[in-house]
Coordinates of C-alpha atoms in Angstrom, one line a residue:
Chain A
M721 CA -21.4 17.3 -16.0
R722 CA -23.3 19.0 -13.1
R723 CA -22.9 19.5 -9.5
I724 CA -26.2 18.6 -7.9
G725 CA -27.2 18.9 -4.1
I726 CA -28.6 15.7 -2.7
V727 CA -29.8 14.7 0.8
E728 CA -27.1 12.9 2.8
R729 CA -27.8 9.4 3.9
G730 CA -28.7 9.7 7.6
D731 CA -26.6 6.9 8.7
W732 CA -23.5 7.3 6.5
Q733 CA -21.2 7.9 9.5
A734 CA -22.4 4.7 11.1
Q735 CA -21.9 2.9 7.8
A736 CA -18.4 4.4 7.6
A737 CA -17.7 3.3 11.0
E738 CA -18.9 -0.1 10.4
C739 CA -16.8 -0.7 7.3
G740 CA -13.6 0.6 8.9
F741 CA -13.6 4.0 7.0
R742 CA -12.1 6.1 9.8
F743 CA -10.7 9.1 7.8
H744 CA -14.1 10.3 6.5
T745 CA -13.5 13.3 8.8
I746 CA -10.0 14.7 9.0
D747 CA -9.1 17.0 11.9
G748 CA -12.8 17.8 12.4
A749 CA -13.4 18.7 8.8
R750 CA -15.4 16.7 6.3
Y751 CA -13.3 14.6 3.9
W752 CA -16.1 12.4 2.6
D753 CA -18.8 14.9 1.5
E754 CA -22.0 13.5 0.1
R755 CA -24.1 16.8 0.2
A756 CA -23.6 16.9 -3.4
Y757 CA -22.7 14.7 -6.3
Y758 CA -21.3 15.2 -9.7
A759 CA -23.7 13.9 -12.5
F760 CA -22.3 12.8 -15.8
S761 CA -23.7 11.6 -19.0
M762 CA -22.5 8.2 -20.4
A763 CA -20.8 10.0 -23.3
Q764 CA -18.8 12.2 -21.0
I765 CA -17.7 9.2 -19.1
E766 CA -16.8 6.9 -22.0
H767 CA -15.6 9.5 -24.6
D768 CA -14.0 12.3 -22.5
L769 CA -12.7 10.3 -19.5
E770 CA -12.4 6.5 -19.9
D771 CA -11.0 6.6 -23.5
P772 CA -8.5 9.2 -22.8
S773 CA -7.4 7.5 -19.6
V774 CA -6.5 4.4 -21.6
E775 CA -4.8 6.3 -24.3
V776 CA -2.8 8.4 -21.8
H777 CA -1.9 5.3 -19.9
Q778 CA -0.5 3.7 -23.1
M779 CA 1.5 6.8 -24.0
A780 CA 3.0 6.7 -20.6
M781 CA 3.9 3.0 -20.7
G782 CA 5.3 3.7 -24.2
L783 CA 7.7 5.8 -22.7
V784 CA 9.2 3.5 -20.0
D785 CA 11.4 1.6 -22.4
E786 CA 13.1 4.7 -23.7
I787 CA 13.5 6.3 -20.3
V788 CA 15.1 3.2 -18.5
E789 CA 17.6 2.7 -21.4
S790 CA 18.7 6.3 -21.1
D791 CA 21.0 7.6 -18.5
A792 CA 20.3 11.2 -19.7
L793 CA 16.5 10.8 -19.3
M794 CA 17.0 9.1 -15.9
Q795 CA 19.1 12.1 -14.9
R796 CA 16.4 14.6 -16.1
L797 CA 14.0 12.7 -13.8
A798 CA 16.4 13.2 -10.9
I799 CA 16.6 9.3 -10.3
P800 CA 19.6 8.7 -8.2
E801 CA 22.3 6.8 -10.0
A802 CA 22.6 4.0 -7.6
F803 CA 19.0 2.9 -8.5
R804 CA 19.0 3.2 -12.2
D805 CA 20.2 -0.3 -13.1
W806 CA 17.8 -1.9 -10.6
I807 CA 14.9 0.2 -12.1
A808 CA 15.7 -0.7 -15.7
E809 CA 16.1 -4.4 -14.6
S810 CA 12.7 -4.4 -13.0
W811 CA 11.2 -3.2 -16.4
R812 CA 13.2 -5.6 -18.4
K813 CA 11.6 -8.3 -16.1
R814 CA 8.2 -6.7 -16.5
E815 CA 7.6 -6.9 -12.8
P816 CA 4.0 -6.4 -12.4
H817 CA 2.2 -3.2 -11.3
L818 CA -1.0 -2.9 -9.5
Y819 CA -2.6 0.5 -10.1
G820 CA -2.3 4.3 -10.7
R821 CA -4.5 7.2 -10.9
L822 CA -4.6 9.9 -13.7
D823 CA -5.7 13.4 -12.5
F824 CA -7.7 15.4 -15.0
A825 CA -9.2 18.8 -15.1
Y826 CA -12.6 18.5 -16.8
D827 CA -15.7 20.6 -16.9
G828 CA -18.0 18.3 -19.0
N829 CA -17.1 20.1 -22.3
G830 CA -14.1 19.4 -24.4
P831 CA -11.2 17.3 -23.7
A832 CA -10.2 16.4 -20.1
K833 CA -6.6 17.9 -19.5
L834 CA -4.0 15.7 -17.6
Y835 CA -2.6 17.4 -14.7
E836 CA -0.4 14.6 -13.6
L837 CA 0.0 10.8 -13.0
N838 CA 0.0 9.3 -9.6
Y839 CA 1.5 6.0 -10.4
D840 CA 3.3 5.1 -7.4
T841 CA 1.3 5.9 -4.2
P842 CA -2.2 6.9 -5.3
T843 CA -4.7 7.3 -2.6
S844 CA -8.5 8.1 -2.2
L845 CA -8.9 4.5 -3.3
F846 CA -11.2 2.9 -0.6
E847 CA -13.7 6.0 -0.9
A848 CA -13.7 5.7 -4.7
A849 CA -14.0 1.9 -5.0
F850 CA -16.1 1.0 -2.1
F851 CA -17.9 3.8 -0.2
Q852 CA -18.9 5.6 -3.3
W853 CA -20.4 2.5 -4.8
Q854 CA -22.3 2.0 -1.6
W855 CA -23.6 5.5 -1.6
L856 CA -25.0 5.0 -5.2
E857 CA -26.8 1.8 -4.0
D858 CA -28.3 3.5 -1.1
Q859 CA -29.4 6.6 -3.0
R860 CA -31.0 4.5 -5.7
A861 CA -32.8 2.3 -3.1
S862 CA -34.0 5.4 -1.3
G863 CA -35.4 6.8 -4.5
R864 CA -33.2 9.9 -4.4
L865 CA -31.4 8.8 -7.6
P866 CA -33.1 7.2 -10.4
R867 CA -33.2 3.4 -10.5
D868 CA -31.0 3.2 -13.5
A869 CA -28.4 5.6 -12.2
D870 CA -24.9 4.2 -12.9
Q871 CA -21.4 5.0 -11.9
F872 CA -18.1 4.6 -13.6
N873 CA -16.6 2.4 -11.0
S874 CA -15.5 -1.1 -11.3
I875 CA -12.3 -0.4 -9.2
H876 CA -13.2 -3.0 -6.6
E877 CA -13.6 -5.8 -9.0
A878 CA -10.6 -4.8 -10.9
L879 CA -8.4 -4.8 -7.8
V880 CA -9.5 -8.3 -6.8
D881 CA -9.0 -9.5 -10.3
R882 CA -5.7 -7.8 -10.6
F883 CA -4.5 -9.4 -7.2
A884 CA -5.7 -12.7 -8.4
E885 CA -3.3 -12.2 -11.4
L886 CA -0.4 -11.2 -9.3
A887 CA -0.8 -14.1 -6.7
S888 CA 1.5 -16.6 -8.3
S889 CA 4.3 -14.3 -9.4
L890 CA 4.9 -12.8 -6.0
P891 CA 7.5 -14.3 -3.7
P892 CA 6.0 -15.0 -0.2
P893 CA 5.4 -13.7 2.3
L894 CA 3.6 -10.5 1.0
L895 CA 3.4 -7.6 3.3
F896 CA 1.6 -4.3 3.2
A897 CA 3.2 -1.4 4.6
A898 CA 2.5 2.3 5.2
V899 CA 3.7 4.8 7.7
R900 CA 2.4 4.1 11.1
E901 CA 0.9 7.5 12.1
S902 CA -1.1 8.1 8.8
E903 CA -4.6 7.0 9.4
E904 CA -5.5 7.5 5.7
D905 CA -2.5 5.4 4.5
Q906 CA -3.3 2.8 7.1
G907 CA -6.9 2.7 5.9
T908 CA -5.9 2.4 2.2
I909 CA -3.5 -0.6 2.9
A910 CA -6.3 -2.2 5.0
Y911 CA -8.5 -2.1 2.0
L912 CA -5.9 -3.3 -0.4
R913 CA -5.1 -6.2 2.0
D914 CA -8.8 -6.9 1.9
C915 CA -9.0 -7.0 -1.9
A916 CA -6.0 -9.1 -2.0
S917 CA -7.5 -11.6 0.4
Q918 CA -10.6 -11.8 -1.7
A919 CA -8.3 -13.0 -4.5
G920 CA -6.9 -15.7 -2.1
L921 CA -3.7 -13.6 -1.6
H922 CA -3.1 -13.0 1.9
G923 CA -0.6 -10.5 3.3
A924 CA -0.1 -9.1 6.7
A925 CA 0.2 -5.4 7.5
I926 CA 3.5 -3.8 8.9
A927 CA 4.2 -0.3 9.8
L928 CA 7.0 0.9 7.4
E929 CA 9.1 1.9 10.3
D930 CA 9.0 -1.6 11.7
I931 CA 10.6 -3.2 8.6
G932 CA 14.1 -4.7 9.6
L933 CA 17.2 -5.1 7.6
S934 CA 19.4 -8.1 8.2
E935 CA 23.2 -8.0 8.1
D936 CA 23.0 -9.9 4.7
G937 CA 21.1 -7.1 3.2
R938 CA 17.5 -8.5 3.3
Y939 CA 14.3 -6.9 4.7
T940 CA 12.6 -8.5 7.5
D941 CA 9.3 -8.4 9.4
L942 CA 9.0 -8.1 13.2
D943 CA 9.3 -11.8 13.4
N944 CA 12.7 -11.7 11.4
T945 CA 11.0 -13.5 8.6
V946 CA 12.5 -12.4 5.3
I947 CA 9.9 -10.3 3.4
G948 CA 9.4 -11.7 -0.1
S949 CA 7.0 -9.1 -1.6
L950 CA 6.1 -5.7 -0.2
F951 CA 3.3 -3.3 -1.2
K952 CA 4.5 -0.1 0.1
L953 CA 2.2 3.0 0.2
Y954 CA 5.2 5.1 0.3
P955 CA 7.0 6.9 -2.5
L956 CA 9.8 5.0 -4.3
E957 CA 11.8 8.2 -4.2
D958 CA 11.4 8.5 -0.4
L959 CA 12.5 4.8 0.0
F960 CA 15.6 5.8 -2.0
N961 CA 16.5 8.6 0.5
D962 CA 15.8 6.6 3.7
D963 CA 18.7 5.0 5.5
F964 CA 17.6 1.5 4.4
G965 CA 17.2 2.5 0.9
R966 CA 20.5 1.7 -0.4
A967 CA 20.2 -1.9 0.3
L968 CA 17.1 -2.2 -2.0
P969 CA 18.9 -3.1 -5.4
K970 CA 20.5 -6.2 -3.9
S971 CA 17.9 -7.2 -1.4
G972 CA 15.8 -9.5 -3.6
L973 CA 12.7 -7.6 -2.3
R974 CA 9.8 -7.7 -4.8
L975 CA 8.0 -4.2 -4.7
I976 CA 4.5 -3.1 -5.5
E977 CA 4.5 -0.7 -7.1
P978 CA 7.6 -2.1 -8.8
P979 CA 10.8 0.1 -9.1
W980 CA 10.1 1.1 -12.7
K981 CA 7.1 3.1 -11.5
A982 CA 9.7 5.6 -10.3
V983 CA 9.9 6.9 -13.9
L984 CA 6.2 7.2 -14.2
S985 CA 5.3 8.8 -10.9
N986 CA 7.5 11.7 -11.6
K987 CA 6.2 15.1 -13.1
G988 CA 9.2 15.1 -15.3
L989 CA 7.1 12.6 -17.4
L990 CA 4.7 15.5 -18.4
P991 CA 7.3 17.4 -20.6
L992 CA 8.4 14.0 -22.0
L993 CA 4.8 13.1 -22.9
W994 CA 4.4 16.6 -24.4
E995 CA 7.6 16.3 -26.5
R996 CA 6.5 13.1 -28.0
H997 CA 2.8 13.8 -28.4
R998 CA 2.9 17.6 -28.9
G999 CA -0.6 18.9 -29.3
H1000 CA -2.5 15.9 -27.9
P1001 CA -6.0 17.1 -26.9
N1002 CA -5.7 15.6 -23.4
L1003 CA -2.2 16.9 -22.6
L1004 CA -1.0 20.3 -21.5
A1005 CA 2.0 21.8 -22.9
A1006 CA 4.9 21.2 -20.4
E1007 CA 8.7 21.6 -20.2
F1008 CA 11.4 21.2 -17.7
D1009 CA 11.8 24.3 -15.6
T1010 CA 14.9 26.5 -15.9
G1011 CA 14.2 28.4 -12.8
G1012 CA 13.6 32.2 -12.6
D1013 CA 10.5 34.0 -12.6
L1014 CA 7.5 31.9 -13.8
P1015 CA 5.9 33.5 -16.9
A1016 CA 2.1 34.3 -16.9
G1017 CA 0.0 31.4 -18.1
W1018 CA 2.3 28.7 -16.4
V1019 CA 2.3 26.4 -13.3
R1020 CA 5.4 25.2 -11.7
K1021 CA 5.5 21.8 -9.9
P1022 CA 8.5 19.9 -8.3
L1023 CA 9.1 16.6 -9.7
H1024 CA 7.9 14.8 -6.7
S1025 CA 5.4 17.1 -5.1
R1026 CA 2.3 15.3 -3.6
E1027 CA -1.0 16.5 -2.2
G1028 CA -0.9 19.8 -4.2
A1029 CA 2.3 21.0 -2.3
N1030 CA 4.9 23.5 -3.4
I1031 CA 2.8 24.4 -6.5
E1032 CA 3.2 27.9 -8.0
L1033 CA 0.6 29.4 -10.4
H1034 CA 0.9 32.4 -12.5
L1035 CA -2.4 32.6 -14.3
A1036 CA -2.7 34.3 -17.8
D1037 CA -4.7 37.2 -16.0
G1038 CA -1.6 37.9 -13.9
Q1039 CA -3.1 36.2 -10.8
R1040 CA -0.5 34.5 -8.7
L1041 CA -1.2 31.6 -6.4
H1042 CA 1.2 29.3 -4.5
S1043 CA 1.0 26.4 -2.0
D1044 CA 3.5 25.7 0.8
G1045 CA 5.1 22.4 1.3
P1046 CA 8.2 20.2 1.9
Y1047 CA 9.2 19.6 -1.5
A1048 CA 12.3 21.0 -3.2
G1049 CA 14.6 20.0 -6.2
P1050 CA 14.0 20.3 -9.9
S1051 CA 10.7 21.3 -11.1
I1052 CA 8.6 21.2 -14.4
R1053 CA 6.3 23.9 -15.9
Q1054 CA 3.0 23.1 -17.3
A1055 CA 0.6 25.4 -19.2
A1056 CA -2.0 26.8 -16.7
H1057 CA -5.2 25.2 -17.2
P1058 CA -7.3 26.1 -14.0
L1059 CA -9.9 23.7 -12.7
P1060 CA -13.4 24.5 -13.5
A1061 CA -15.4 26.0 -10.7
F1062 CA -18.9 24.6 -9.7
D1063 CA -20.7 26.8 -7.2
G1064 CA -17.2 27.8 -5.9
H1065 CA -16.0 24.3 -5.7
Y1066 CA -13.1 23.0 -7.9
P1067 CA -13.4 19.5 -8.7
M1068 CA -10.5 17.2 -10.0
V1069 CA -11.2 14.0 -11.6
G1070 CA -9.0 11.1 -10.5
S1071 CA -9.2 8.3 -13.1
W1072 CA -8.2 5.0 -11.9
I1073 CA -6.0 2.5 -13.8
V1074 CA -5.8 -1.0 -12.4
G1075 CA -3.5 -3.3 -14.3
D1076 CA -3.8 -1.6 -17.6
H1077 CA -7.4 -1.0 -17.6
A1078 CA -9.4 2.3 -16.9
C1079 CA -11.9 1.2 -14.4
G1080 CA -13.4 4.2 -12.5
I1081 CA -13.2 7.7 -11.3
G1082 CA -13.2 9.5 -7.9
I1083 CA -13.7 13.2 -7.6
R1084 CA -12.1 15.5 -4.9
E1085 CA -12.9 19.0 -4.7
D1086 CA -11.3 21.8 -3.0
D1087 CA -12.3 25.4 -2.3
S1088 CA -9.1 26.6 -4.1
P1089 CA -7.9 26.0 -7.6
I1090 CA -5.0 23.9 -6.0
T1091 CA -6.3 20.6 -4.8
R1092 CA -4.6 20.1 -1.5
D1093 CA -4.9 17.6 1.2
S1094 CA -7.9 19.6 2.5
A1095 CA -9.9 18.4 -0.6
R1096 CA -13.1 16.6 -0.1
F1097 CA -14.2 13.4 -1.9
V1098 CA -17.6 14.0 -3.6
P1099 CA -19.4 10.9 -5.2
H1100 CA -20.5 10.7 -8.8
A1101 CA -23.3 9.2 -10.7
I1102 CA -24.1 8.5 -14.4
V1103 CA -27.7 9.8 -15.0
E1104 CA -29.7 10.9 -17.9
A1105 CA -29.3 14.6 -18.8
D1106 CA -33.0 15.2 -18.2
A1107 CA -33.1 13.8 -14.8
P1108 CA -34.4 16.2 -12.1
A1109 CA -31.7 18.2 -10.4
T1110 CA -32.7 17.7 -6.8
F1111 CA -34.3 14.5 -5.1
Y1112 CA -35.9 14.5 -1.7
A1113 CA -37.4 11.3 -0.7
Chain B
M968 CA -23.3 -1.0 -16.6
K969 CA -20.1 0.7 -15.7
R970 CA -19.7 -0.2 -12.0
S971 CA -18.7 -3.3 -10.1
K972 CA -21.5 -5.9 -9.8
T973 CA -20.9 -6.2 -6.1
T974 CA -18.5 -5.1 -3.7
A975 CA -17.8 -6.7 -0.2
L976 CA -15.3 -6.4 2.5
L977 CA -13.6 -9.6 4.2
L978 CA -11.2 -8.1 6.6
M979 CA -12.3 -4.5 7.2
G980 CA -15.3 -3.9 9.4
T981 CA -13.8 -5.8 12.2
A982 CA -12.3 -2.6 12.5
P983 CA -10.5 -2.3 15.8
L984 CA -8.0 -4.9 15.0
L985 CA -7.0 -3.3 11.7
F986 CA -7.2 0.3 12.6
T987 CA -4.9 0.8 15.4
A988 CA -3.6 4.2 14.1
C989 CA -5.7 6.4 16.2
Q990 CA -5.3 4.4 19.4
R991 CA -1.7 4.0 19.4
T992 CA -0.3 2.2 22.3
A993 CA 2.3 -0.1 21.0
P994 CA 0.7 -3.7 21.0
V995 CA 2.3 -6.4 23.2
E996 CA 3.7 -9.0 20.8
V997 CA 4.8 -12.5 21.4
Q998 CA 8.0 -13.0 19.5
D999 CA 8.8 -16.7 18.9
G1000 CA 12.0 -18.0 17.7
L1001 CA 13.5 -21.4 17.1
Y1002 CA 17.1 -21.7 17.5
T1003 CA 19.8 -24.3 17.0
S1004 CA 22.5 -22.6 19.0
V1005 CA 22.9 -19.9 21.6
E1006 CA 24.8 -17.9 19.1
T1007 CA 22.1 -17.8 16.4
C1008 CA 19.7 -17.0 19.1
A1009 CA 21.9 -14.2 20.4
Q1010 CA 22.4 -12.6 17.0
A1011 CA 18.4 -12.7 16.5
V1012 CA 17.3 -11.3 19.9
G1013 CA 20.4 -9.3 20.6
D1014 CA 20.8 -10.6 24.2
T1015 CA 23.2 -13.4 24.9
A1016 CA 22.2 -13.8 28.5
T1017 CA 18.5 -14.4 27.6
C1018 CA 19.6 -17.0 25.1
R1019 CA 21.9 -18.9 27.4
I1020 CA 19.3 -19.1 30.1
A1021 CA 16.7 -20.3 27.6
F1022 CA 19.1 -23.0 26.3
E1023 CA 19.7 -24.2 29.9
Q1024 CA 15.9 -24.3 30.7
A1025 CA 15.3 -26.1 27.5
K1026 CA 18.1 -28.7 28.3
L1027 CA 16.8 -29.3 31.7
Q1028 CA 13.3 -30.1 30.4
S1029 CA 14.6 -32.0 27.5
A1030 CA 14.4 -35.5 29.0
D1031 CA 11.2 -35.0 30.7
T1032 CA 9.3 -33.8 27.6
A1033 CA 11.0 -35.8 24.9
P1034 CA 8.7 -38.3 23.0
Q1035 CA 9.2 -41.7 24.4
Y1036 CA 9.6 -44.9 22.7
S1037 CA 10.0 -48.4 23.9
S1038 CA 12.4 -49.4 21.2
R1039 CA 15.1 -47.8 19.1
A1040 CA 13.4 -48.8 15.8
A1041 CA 10.2 -47.1 17.0
C1042 CA 12.0 -44.0 17.6
E1043 CA 14.0 -44.1 14.4
A1044 CA 10.8 -44.5 12.4
E1045 CA 10.2 -40.9 13.4
F1046 CA 13.4 -39.3 14.4
P1047 CA 16.9 -39.3 13.0
A1048 CA 18.7 -42.4 14.1
E1049 CA 21.7 -40.6 15.5
E1050 CA 19.4 -38.7 17.8
C1051 CA 17.5 -41.6 19.2
V1052 CA 19.2 -42.5 22.4
E1053 CA 18.4 -44.0 25.8
Q1054 CA 17.5 -41.3 28.4
K1055 CA 16.2 -41.0 31.9
T1056 CA 13.6 -38.6 33.2
S1057 CA 14.1 -36.7 36.4
T1058 CA 12.1 -39.4 38.3
G1059 CA 14.4 -42.1 36.9
H1060 CA 12.2 -43.6 34.3
S1061 CA 14.3 -44.8 31.3
F1062 CA 13.1 -44.7 27.6
I1063 CA 14.3 -44.3 24.2
G1064 CA 13.8 -40.9 22.6
P1065 CA 15.3 -38.1 20.4
L1066 CA 17.8 -35.6 21.8
M1067 CA 17.0 -32.0 21.9
A1068 CA 18.2 -30.5 18.6
G1069 CA 17.3 -26.9 19.2
F1070 CA 15.3 -24.7 21.5
F1071 CA 12.2 -22.6 21.2
L1072 CA 12.2 -19.1 22.7
S1073 CA 8.9 -17.3 23.3
Q1074 CA 9.2 -13.7 24.5
M1075 CA 6.5 -11.1 25.2
M1076 CA 7.7 -7.9 23.5
G1077 CA 6.4 -4.5 24.8
G1078 CA 7.5 -2.6 21.7
N1079 CA 9.4 0.2 23.1
R1080 CA 6.9 1.2 25.6
A1081 CA 8.3 2.8 28.7
G1082 CA 7.3 1.3 32.0
L1083 CA 6.6 -2.1 30.6
A1084 CA 9.1 -4.6 32.1
Q1085 CA 10.4 -7.2 29.7
Q1086 CA 8.6 -10.5 30.6
T1087 CA 10.5 -13.6 31.4
P1088 CA 11.2 -15.5 28.2
Q1089 CA 9.6 -19.0 27.9
A1090 CA 11.8 -21.7 26.6
S1091 CA 11.3 -25.2 25.6
P1092 CA 13.3 -28.0 23.9
A1093 CA 12.7 -28.5 20.2
F1094 CA 13.1 -31.9 18.4
R1095 CA 13.7 -32.3 14.7
D1096 CA 11.8 -35.2 13.0
N1097 CA 12.7 -37.1 9.9
R1098 CA 10.6 -34.9 7.8
Q1099 CA 12.6 -31.9 8.7
G1100 CA 9.8 -30.6 10.8
W1101 CA 10.3 -29.3 14.2
L1102 CA 8.3 -30.3 17.4
R1103 CA 8.1 -28.9 20.9
P1104 CA 6.2 -30.2 23.9
N1105 CA 2.8 -28.9 24.2
G1106 CA 2.6 -29.4 28.0
A1107 CA 1.2 -33.1 28.0
P1108 CA 4.0 -35.5 27.9
G1109 CA 3.1 -38.9 26.6
A1110 CA 4.1 -41.8 24.3
G1111 CA 5.6 -41.0 21.0
R1112 CA 4.6 -37.8 19.2
A1113 CA 1.3 -37.6 21.2
G1114 CA 2.5 -34.8 23.6
M1115 CA 4.2 -32.8 20.8
A1116 CA 3.3 -29.7 18.8
P1117 CA 4.7 -28.7 15.6
V1118 CA 6.8 -25.5 15.5
S1119 CA 5.9 -23.1 12.7
A1120 CA 8.8 -20.9 13.1
T1121 CA 11.8 -21.4 10.7
P1122 CA 15.0 -22.1 12.5
D1123 CA 17.6 -19.4 12.6
R1124 CA 15.8 -16.9 10.3
A1125 CA 17.6 -13.9 8.9
V1126 CA 19.0 -12.0 11.7
T1127 CA 17.7 -8.5 11.7
A1128 CA 20.5 -6.1 12.3
N1129 CA 18.4 -2.9 12.4
R1130 CA 14.9 -1.6 12.2
G1131 CA 13.5 1.9 11.6
G1132 CA 15.4 2.7 8.4
F1133 CA 12.5 3.3 6.4
G1134 CA 9.8 6.1 6.8
R1135 CA 11.8 8.9 7.8
S1136 CA 11.4 10.8 4.6
A1137 CA 7.7 10.9 5.2
N1138 CA 8.5 13.3 7.9
G1139 CA 5.0 12.8 9.5
R1140 CA 3.1 13.6 6.4
S1141 CA 0.6 11.4 4.7
T1142 CA 2.6 9.8 1.9
G1143 CA -0.1 8.9 -0.5
G1144 CA -1.3 11.4 -3.0

């Protein structure tokens, strides 16, 4: 794994505009950054990332049965009592899920270490599945990358296929919702709607705030039609806390991701995974946090923190770091395993699971060891180890 | 090969329609509803006066816009027998045709945008045919169903009591991760 400088495509901004990729620049700062790429060998991809992703996914799925049948475990994961039966029922019915992203620290040597599972509202999807793919095509065509350069990225195909599998089981109408003001989230649901429609599954978009609740406890669109299925790019635990949340269990609404994803998109899963697979090469030691001063060599993360918020690091060398944010509540501790640094950049590998298949990666790098919402998306390629390090063409 | 053979976009790229987040002015929407009573209408739109006016307007147009048949049998072939009655248009022409069974209300909704006056609702009668479909006049009255357009709205849909109960926990932040 190497970080290699490469010439940007001259027209990438025009291309982004053309395909509706608006959030390539956020508040004037680059989010899409193709001034460099990460080069992997095929062995690194298949042995160190793809296979472990499948394994971790299976370990996580293997825990769901146990968690949903245990009130004590639901309690540990801070899942509100009012939703526990509904969550368990959605698992017993095996309501289908769409996707998830596993975040790994990986430096090209030795096992990738799982930081967390984003199994409810993973983003950075369009850029990984589509724009990254296009980048590789263009750079191969221009001769800046070898003609046989490859990429671990069949995410787009996997999404279209998965939507085709879901089509018959989702009660109509299907809607896609995200909060109105988030351009990134709106872009992500636009892409998912696109993938669904390529599979013949059509769904309209609605701002999450526009969803209505009828007197008989069903959710409606702006036209008062009862919503059958809802893809919501919005955390389940936030739905639970919202005013309309308490109507969910009796509403008959089919959710994507389904309610049982609440037990996987929860950092409490990390200590549970560690308890059952202690010493697994891709897992970091983890435990539920009991509060108090964080010992050296540990990281504290709230159960539901996102975008690297409210993370506290106490590194083995005594150095302390923390990030601000709006999250509170119970936390876990995870053994500190800092991200590798490549020329002062700290990449985190997001490994995509669609359905139950590992189908690609996207890399976000930050200037700090905590990957925040300021992280930039940097493309990757699979190239032969002896390929030249810089291409100008 | 580890990557998708091809990728393509169907909907994105015609960007302005889909990406309204950065040019937020609430879109003007047309909200259509099909109602079988003033009460169900009032529950749905939250405005009894509007519904009553719409109902009266629809009733006034009813005889002038109903499908016209020369015989009861011809009418009953397409509409429920009990609704096929002799009627007179406002100009005095007699015909056999179905009675209005509901009314269709089309409103321009300005979101909650300040300064945009609520537009006058458009109302028309609606007729229920033998196949449980609903029809309304499409502006060109004529014999039989020729001047009718199907209504795609479902009658008296779930009445939305509230909106805006989702999304507050986001607190303005991006909610993906």
